[in-house]
XYZ file of C-alpha atoms in Angstrom:
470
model
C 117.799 121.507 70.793
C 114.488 119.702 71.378
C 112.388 120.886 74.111
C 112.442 118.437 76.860
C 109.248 116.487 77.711
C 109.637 114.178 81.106
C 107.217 112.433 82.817
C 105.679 110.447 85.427
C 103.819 107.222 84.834
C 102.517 105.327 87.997
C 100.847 102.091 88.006
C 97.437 103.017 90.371
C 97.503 99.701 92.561
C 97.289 102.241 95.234
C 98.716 105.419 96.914
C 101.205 107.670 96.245
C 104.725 105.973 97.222
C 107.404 108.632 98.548
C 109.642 107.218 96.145
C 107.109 108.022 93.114
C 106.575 110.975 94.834
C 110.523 111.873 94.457
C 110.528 110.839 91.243
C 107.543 112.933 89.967
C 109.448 115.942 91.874
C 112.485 115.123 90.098
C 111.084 114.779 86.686
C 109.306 117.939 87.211
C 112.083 120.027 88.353
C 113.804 118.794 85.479
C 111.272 120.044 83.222
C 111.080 123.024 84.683
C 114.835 124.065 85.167
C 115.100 123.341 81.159
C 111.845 125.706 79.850
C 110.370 122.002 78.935
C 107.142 120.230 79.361
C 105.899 117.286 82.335
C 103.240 114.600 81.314
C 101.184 112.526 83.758
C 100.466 109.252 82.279
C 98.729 106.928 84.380
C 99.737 102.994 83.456
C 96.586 101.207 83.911
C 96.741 98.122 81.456
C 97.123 95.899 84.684
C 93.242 95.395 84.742
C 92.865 92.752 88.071
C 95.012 95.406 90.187
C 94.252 99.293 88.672
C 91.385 100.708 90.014
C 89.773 104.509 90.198
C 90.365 104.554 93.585
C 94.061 104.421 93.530
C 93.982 106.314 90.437
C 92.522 109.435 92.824
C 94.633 108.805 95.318
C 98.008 109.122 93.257
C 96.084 112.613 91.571
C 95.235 113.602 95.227
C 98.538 113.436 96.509
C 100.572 115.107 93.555
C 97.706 118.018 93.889
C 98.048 118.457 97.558
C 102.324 118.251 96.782
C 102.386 120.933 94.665
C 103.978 118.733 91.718
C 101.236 119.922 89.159
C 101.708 118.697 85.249
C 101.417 120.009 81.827
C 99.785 117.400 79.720
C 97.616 114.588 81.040
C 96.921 112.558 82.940
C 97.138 110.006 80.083
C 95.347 106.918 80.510
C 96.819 103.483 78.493
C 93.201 102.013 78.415
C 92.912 105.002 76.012
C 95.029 103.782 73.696
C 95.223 100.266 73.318
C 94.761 100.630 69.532
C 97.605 102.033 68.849
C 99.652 99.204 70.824
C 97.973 97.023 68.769
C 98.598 98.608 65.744
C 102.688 98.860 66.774
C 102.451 94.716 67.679
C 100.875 94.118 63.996
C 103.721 96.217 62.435
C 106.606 94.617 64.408
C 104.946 90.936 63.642
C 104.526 92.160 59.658
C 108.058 93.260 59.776
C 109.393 90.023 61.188
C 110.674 91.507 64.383
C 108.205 89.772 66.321
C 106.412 86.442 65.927
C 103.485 84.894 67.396
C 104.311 81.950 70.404
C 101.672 79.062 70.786
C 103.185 77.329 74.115
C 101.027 77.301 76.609
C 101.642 78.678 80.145
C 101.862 74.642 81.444
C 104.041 74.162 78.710
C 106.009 77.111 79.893
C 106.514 76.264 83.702
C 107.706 72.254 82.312
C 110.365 73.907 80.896
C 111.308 76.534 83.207
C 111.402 73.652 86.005
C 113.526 71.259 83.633
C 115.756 74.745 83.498
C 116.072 75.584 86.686
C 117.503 71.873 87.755
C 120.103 71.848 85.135
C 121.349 74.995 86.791
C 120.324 77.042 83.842
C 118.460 80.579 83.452
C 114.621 79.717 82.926
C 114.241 81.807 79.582
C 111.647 80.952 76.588
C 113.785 78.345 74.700
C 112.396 80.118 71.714
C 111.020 77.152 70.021
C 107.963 79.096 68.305
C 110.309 82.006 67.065
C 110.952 80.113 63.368
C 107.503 78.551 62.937
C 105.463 79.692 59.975
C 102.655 81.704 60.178
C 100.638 78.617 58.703
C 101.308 76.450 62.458
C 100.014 79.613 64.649
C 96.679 80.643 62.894
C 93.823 80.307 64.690
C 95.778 79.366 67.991
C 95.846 80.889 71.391
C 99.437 82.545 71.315
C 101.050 85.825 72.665
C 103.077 87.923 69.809
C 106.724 87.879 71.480
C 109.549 90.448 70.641
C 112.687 88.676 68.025
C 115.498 90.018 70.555
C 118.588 89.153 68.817
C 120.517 86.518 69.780
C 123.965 87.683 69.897
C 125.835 91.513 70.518
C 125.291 93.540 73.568
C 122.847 96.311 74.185
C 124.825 99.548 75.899
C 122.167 101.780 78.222
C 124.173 104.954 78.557
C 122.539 106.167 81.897
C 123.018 109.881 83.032
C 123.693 109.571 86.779
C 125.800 105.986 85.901
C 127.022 105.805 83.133
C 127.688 103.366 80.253
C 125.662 100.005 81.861
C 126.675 96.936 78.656
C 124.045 93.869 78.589
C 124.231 91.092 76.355
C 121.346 90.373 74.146
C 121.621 86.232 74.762
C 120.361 87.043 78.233
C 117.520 89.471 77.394
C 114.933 86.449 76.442
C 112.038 87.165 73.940
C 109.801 89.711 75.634
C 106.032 88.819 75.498
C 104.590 92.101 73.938
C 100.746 90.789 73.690
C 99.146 88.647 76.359
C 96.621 85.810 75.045
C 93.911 88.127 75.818
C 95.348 90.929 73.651
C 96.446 93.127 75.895
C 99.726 94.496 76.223
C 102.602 94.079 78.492
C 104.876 96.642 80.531
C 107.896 96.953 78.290
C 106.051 97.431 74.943
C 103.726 99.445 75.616
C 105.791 102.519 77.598
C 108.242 102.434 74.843
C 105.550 103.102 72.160
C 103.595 105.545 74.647
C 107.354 107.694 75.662
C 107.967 107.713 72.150
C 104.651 108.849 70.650
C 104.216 111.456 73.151
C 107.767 112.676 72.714
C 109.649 112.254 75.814
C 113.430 113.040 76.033
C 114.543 112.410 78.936
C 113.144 108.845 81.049
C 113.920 109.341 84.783
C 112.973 106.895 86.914
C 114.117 104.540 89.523
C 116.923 102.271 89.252
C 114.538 99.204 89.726
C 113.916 99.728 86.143
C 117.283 99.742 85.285
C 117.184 96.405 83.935
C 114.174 96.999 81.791
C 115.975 99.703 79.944
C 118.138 97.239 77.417
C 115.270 95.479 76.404
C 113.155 98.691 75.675
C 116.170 100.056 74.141
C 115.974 96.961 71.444
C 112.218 98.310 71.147
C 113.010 101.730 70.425
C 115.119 100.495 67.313
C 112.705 97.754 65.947
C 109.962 100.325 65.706
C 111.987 103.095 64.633
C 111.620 105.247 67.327
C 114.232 107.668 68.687
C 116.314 106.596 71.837
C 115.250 108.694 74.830
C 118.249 110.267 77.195
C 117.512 107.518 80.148
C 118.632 107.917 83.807
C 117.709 105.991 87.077
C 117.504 107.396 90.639
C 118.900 105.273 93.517
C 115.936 103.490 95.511
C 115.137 105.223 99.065
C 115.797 102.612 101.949
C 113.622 102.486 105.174
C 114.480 103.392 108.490
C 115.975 99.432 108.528
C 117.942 99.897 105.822
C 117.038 98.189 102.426
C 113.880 99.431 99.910
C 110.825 100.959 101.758
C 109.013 98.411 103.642
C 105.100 98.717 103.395
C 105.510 96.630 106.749
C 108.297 99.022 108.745
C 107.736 102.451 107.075
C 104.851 105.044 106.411
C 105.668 105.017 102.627
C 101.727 107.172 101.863
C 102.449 110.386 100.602
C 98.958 110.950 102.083
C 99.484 109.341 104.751
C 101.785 111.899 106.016
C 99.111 114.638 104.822
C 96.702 112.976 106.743
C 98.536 113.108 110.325
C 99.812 117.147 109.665
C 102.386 117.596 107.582
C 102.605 120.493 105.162
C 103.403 119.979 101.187
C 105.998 122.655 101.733
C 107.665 120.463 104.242
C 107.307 117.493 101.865
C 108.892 118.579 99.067
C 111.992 119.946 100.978
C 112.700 116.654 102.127
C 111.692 114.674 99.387
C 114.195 116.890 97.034
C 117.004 115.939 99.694
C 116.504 112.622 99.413
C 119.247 112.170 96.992
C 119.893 115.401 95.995
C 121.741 118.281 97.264
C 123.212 121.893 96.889
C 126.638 122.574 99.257
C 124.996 122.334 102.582
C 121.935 123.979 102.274
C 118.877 122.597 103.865
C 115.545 124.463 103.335
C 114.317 125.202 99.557
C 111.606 126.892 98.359
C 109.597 125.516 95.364
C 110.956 128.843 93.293
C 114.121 128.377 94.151
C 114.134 124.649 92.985
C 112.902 125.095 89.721
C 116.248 127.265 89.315
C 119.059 125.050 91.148
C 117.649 121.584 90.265
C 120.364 119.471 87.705
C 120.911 115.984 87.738
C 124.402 116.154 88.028
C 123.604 116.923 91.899
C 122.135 113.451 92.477
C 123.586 111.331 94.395
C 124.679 107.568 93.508
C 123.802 106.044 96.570
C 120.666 105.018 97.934
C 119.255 107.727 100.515
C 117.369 106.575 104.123
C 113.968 107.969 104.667
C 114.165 109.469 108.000
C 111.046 110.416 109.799
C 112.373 112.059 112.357
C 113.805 114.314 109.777
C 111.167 115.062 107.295
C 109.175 116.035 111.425
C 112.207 118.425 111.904
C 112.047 120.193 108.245
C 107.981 120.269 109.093
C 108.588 122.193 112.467
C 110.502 124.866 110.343
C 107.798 125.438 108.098
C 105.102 125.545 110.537
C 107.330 127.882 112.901
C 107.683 130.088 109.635
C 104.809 129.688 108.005
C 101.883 132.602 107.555
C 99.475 132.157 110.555
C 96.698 132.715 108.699
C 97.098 129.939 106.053
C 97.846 127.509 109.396
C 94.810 127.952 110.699
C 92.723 127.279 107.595
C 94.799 123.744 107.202
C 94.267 123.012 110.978
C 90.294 123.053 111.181
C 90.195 119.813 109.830
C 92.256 118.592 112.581
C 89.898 120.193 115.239
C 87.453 118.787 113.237
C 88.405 115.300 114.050
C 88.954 116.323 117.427
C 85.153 117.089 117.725
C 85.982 120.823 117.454
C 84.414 122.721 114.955
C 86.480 125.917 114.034
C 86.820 128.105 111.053
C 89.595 130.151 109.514
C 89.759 133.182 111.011
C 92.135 136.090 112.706
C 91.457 134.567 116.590
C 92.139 131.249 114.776
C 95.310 132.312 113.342
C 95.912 133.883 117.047
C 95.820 130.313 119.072
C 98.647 129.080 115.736
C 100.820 131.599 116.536
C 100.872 130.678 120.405
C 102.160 126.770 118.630
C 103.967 128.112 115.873
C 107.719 127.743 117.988
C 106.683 124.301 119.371
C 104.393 122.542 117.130
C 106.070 119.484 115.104
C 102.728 118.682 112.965
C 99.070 120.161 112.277
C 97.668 116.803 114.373
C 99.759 117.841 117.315
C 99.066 121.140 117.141
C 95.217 120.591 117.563
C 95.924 118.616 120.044
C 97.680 121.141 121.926
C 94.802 123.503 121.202
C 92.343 121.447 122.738
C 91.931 123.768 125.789
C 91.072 127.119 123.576
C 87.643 125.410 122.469
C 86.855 123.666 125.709
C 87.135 123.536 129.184
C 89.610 120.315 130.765
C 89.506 118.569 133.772
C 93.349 118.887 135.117
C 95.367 115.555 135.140
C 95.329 114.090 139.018
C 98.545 114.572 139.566
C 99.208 118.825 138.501
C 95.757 119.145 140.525
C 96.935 117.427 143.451
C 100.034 119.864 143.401
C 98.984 122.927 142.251
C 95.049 123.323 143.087
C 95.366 123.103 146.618
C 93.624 125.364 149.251
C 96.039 128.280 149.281
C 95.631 128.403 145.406
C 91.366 129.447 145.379
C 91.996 132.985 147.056
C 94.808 133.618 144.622
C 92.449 132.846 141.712
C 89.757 134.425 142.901
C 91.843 137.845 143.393
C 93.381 137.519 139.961
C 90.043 137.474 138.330
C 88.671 140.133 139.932
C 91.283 142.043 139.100
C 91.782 140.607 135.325
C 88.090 141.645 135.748
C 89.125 145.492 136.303
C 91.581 145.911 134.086
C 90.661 148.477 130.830
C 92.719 147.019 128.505
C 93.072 143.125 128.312
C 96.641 142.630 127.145
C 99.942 140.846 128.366
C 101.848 144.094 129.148
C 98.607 144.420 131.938
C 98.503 141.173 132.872
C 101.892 141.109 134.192
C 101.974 143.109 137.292
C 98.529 141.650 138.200
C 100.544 138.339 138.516
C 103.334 140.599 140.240
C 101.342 142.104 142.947
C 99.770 138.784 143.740
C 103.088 137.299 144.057
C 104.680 140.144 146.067
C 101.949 139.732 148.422
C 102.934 135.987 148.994
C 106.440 136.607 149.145
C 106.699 133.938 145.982
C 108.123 133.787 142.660
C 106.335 135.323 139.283
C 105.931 131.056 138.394
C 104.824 130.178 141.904
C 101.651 132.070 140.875
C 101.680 131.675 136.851
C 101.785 127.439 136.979
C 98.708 127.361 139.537
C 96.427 129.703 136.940
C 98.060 127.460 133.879
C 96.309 124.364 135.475
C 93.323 125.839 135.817
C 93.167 127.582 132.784
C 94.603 124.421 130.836
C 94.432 122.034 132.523
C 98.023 121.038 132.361
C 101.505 122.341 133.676
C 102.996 122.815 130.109
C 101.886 125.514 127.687
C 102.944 128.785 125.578
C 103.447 131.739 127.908
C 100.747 131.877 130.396
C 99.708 135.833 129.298
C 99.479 134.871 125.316
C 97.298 132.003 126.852
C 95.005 134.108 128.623
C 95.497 136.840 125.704
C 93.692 134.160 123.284
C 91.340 133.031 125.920
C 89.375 136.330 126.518
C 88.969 138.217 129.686
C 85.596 136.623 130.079
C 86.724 133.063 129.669
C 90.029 133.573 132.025
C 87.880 134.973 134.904
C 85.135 132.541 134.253
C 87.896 129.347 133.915
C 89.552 131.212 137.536
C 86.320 131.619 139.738
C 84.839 127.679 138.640
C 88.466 126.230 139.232
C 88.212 128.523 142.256
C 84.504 127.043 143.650
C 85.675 123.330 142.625
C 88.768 123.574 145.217
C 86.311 125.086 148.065
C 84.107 122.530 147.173
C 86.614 119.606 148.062
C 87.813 121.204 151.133
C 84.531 121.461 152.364
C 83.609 117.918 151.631
């Protein structure tokens, strides 16, 4: 058997879509399951709407996904001489023809159509002129689709899918300007570069019988095709740019690991019995197309947050910490990677959905916050600034600063008071953090420091002494 070459080919108009996303993932899984190849071939003969920007963005987010390629990225600017050269061969050969109707001429006709309560095709009236009444005309070189017979797309997730030619029109191959369309030139570009299997969405299932008629004019090999179900929004029906977050960096952008990405990408539309969580490895061995699903699948954010908490409760500490800087970063905190770092992550790691809400948790590690009115007005009372100032000072005496010594500090103080272990602990969490919810009160003041604990104690101490002597 050939070795199989798949591939992605998105049009950069702008980000990464989740559902190109899924279907780069698929094709590469694909690829890799069978020992075969995956090409990145950027389609960028749209001029007015491809730009470099988009064209990073797309290369940005399959990078920061993981989904890396073997060949490529391919560029169709590159080659428009060979999709020239095809369009020559196919008019030569009498399988295509050069039309001289103008686009005014076009939209007449479509119009006159459309009222008769008829399909607004190309009435074909150029398709028998000789050569002699086109020279030295505008005109775009359209495809000679046959006029009768039916074109059979035997898809791999759907089966047998019969069109009949009569409706398939005569496909414009060359523009006025010269440049190509579409539907011409990724049949001569999946071809030349040997692709065996086209996977793709089923939006393009209708584009497959008329690139099938391609494949034969030119002489080219018929691909193995088969199309994906769309993803539907949250609403139901295709993503909405409007209702959903449908940036693959988008979701980068507000915390969300690759990991966590490509989990729940895979799952949309795929599956394996019941399992859940897959590692990249273990893809690459389990991945068939026989597993995919026929139905559309609903993007669920509330999901792909739930798979995210998983990998950020299991993931190494250490490599957390170096992906949430940034994130202090924008928060006006400037960290580095480091063991402490990779100390405050683990105090998250069981309650932290994303990287963005995770720094935000942080916040009171780096810097000192005022207490909300409402936790102050409850818990930083009077009574409260001789219990903080006898915690400090003896957090202050204490030869080794760890939670197992912590503790009976906390005990004795609540003995003394005749109170519960948390009628003590939630007073020092407000003035450590400034809040009333946290991790464990001893990891907090583990990762704080015994200097910044007694110091955080003895101010929150002197404010409260302050306002009862005002």
């Amino acid at each position: 058997m050939p070795e199989i070459v798949t591939r992605f080919a998105p049009s950069p108009t702008g980000y990464l879509h989740i559902g190109g996303a899924r279907t780069a993932l698929f094709n590469r899984l694909f690829a890799r399951r069978n020992g075969g190849k995956f090409l990145l071939r950027v389609e960028d003969t749209d001029r007015e709407r491809s730009t470099p920007e988009a064209v990073k963005a797309i290369l940005e987010g399959m990078t920061w996904l993981g989904i890396t390629w073997d060949e490529g990225p391919y560029f169709q600017t590159e080659r428009m001489e060979l999709y020239l050269k095809e369009a020559g061969r196919l008019v030569a050969e009498g399988k295509a023809y050069r039309c001289v109707c103008t686009p005014g001429e076009l939209e007449v006709r479509r119009k006159a159509a459309r009222e008769k309560g008829e399909k607004p095709h190309y009435d074909r009236r150029c398709r028998d002129l000789p050569p002699g009444d086109t020279e030295g005309k505008p005109s775009v070189v359209r495809f000679r689709a046959p006029l009768s017979g039916t074109t059979s797309v035997h898809d791999l997730l759907r089966g047998d899918v019969v069109y009949e030619n009569g409706e398939l029109d005569d496909l414009v191959l060359l523009r006025t300007d010269g440049s190509p369309t579409y539907n011409f030139v990724v049949v001569v570009d999946d071809a030349t570069m040997g692709i065996t299997h086209v996977l793709r969405g089923d939006d393009h299932l209708n584009n497959t019988p008329r690139q099938i008629l391609l494949y034969e004019a030119l002489g080219y090999p018929l691909p193995s095709f088969g199309h994906f179900p769309l993803i539907h929004g949250k609403e139901g029906g295709k993503l909405s740019k409007r209702q959903d977050d449908v940036s693959v960096t988008a979701y980068r952008d507000r915390g969300f690991l690759p990991e966590a990405m490509i989990n729940y990408l895979v799952r949309l539309g795929w599956g394996h019995g019941d399992q859940e969580i897959f590692s990249v490895e273990e893809l690459q061995g389990i991945f068939s197309l026989e597993s995919v699903g026929k139905s559309p699948s609903r993007f669920d954010p509330e999901k792909l947050q739930n798979v995210n908490a998983h990998y950020i409760k299991t993931g190494d500490p250490q490599r957390l910490s170096a992906l949430l800087v940034p994130f202090l970063a924008r928060r006006g905190i400037e960290a580095e990677s480091s063991p402490w770092l990779a100390k405050v992550v683990r105090t998250f790691q069981e309650r932290s959905k994303t990287l963005e809400e995770m720094a935000e948790s942080a916040e009171y590690y780096f810097r000192r916050k005022d207490p909300d009115p409402k936790s102050a007005e409850k818990f930083l009372t009077p009574e409260t600034a001789p219990l903080f100032e006898e915690i400090a000072r003896e957090l202050g005496g204490l030869p080794d600063f760890t939670p197992a010594a912590m503790e009976p500090v906390f005990q004795r103080a609540a003995e003394k008071r005749g109170a519960k272990l948390g009628k003590v602990a939630q007073p020092v969490r407000v003035a450590l953090t400034g809040g009333t919810v946290s991790p464990g009160i001893f990891e907090v003041m583990d990762v704080l420091g015994r200097d910044e604990v007694v110091e955080r104690l003895t101010a929150a101490a002197g404010r409260i002494r302050e306002r009862s002597a005002g």
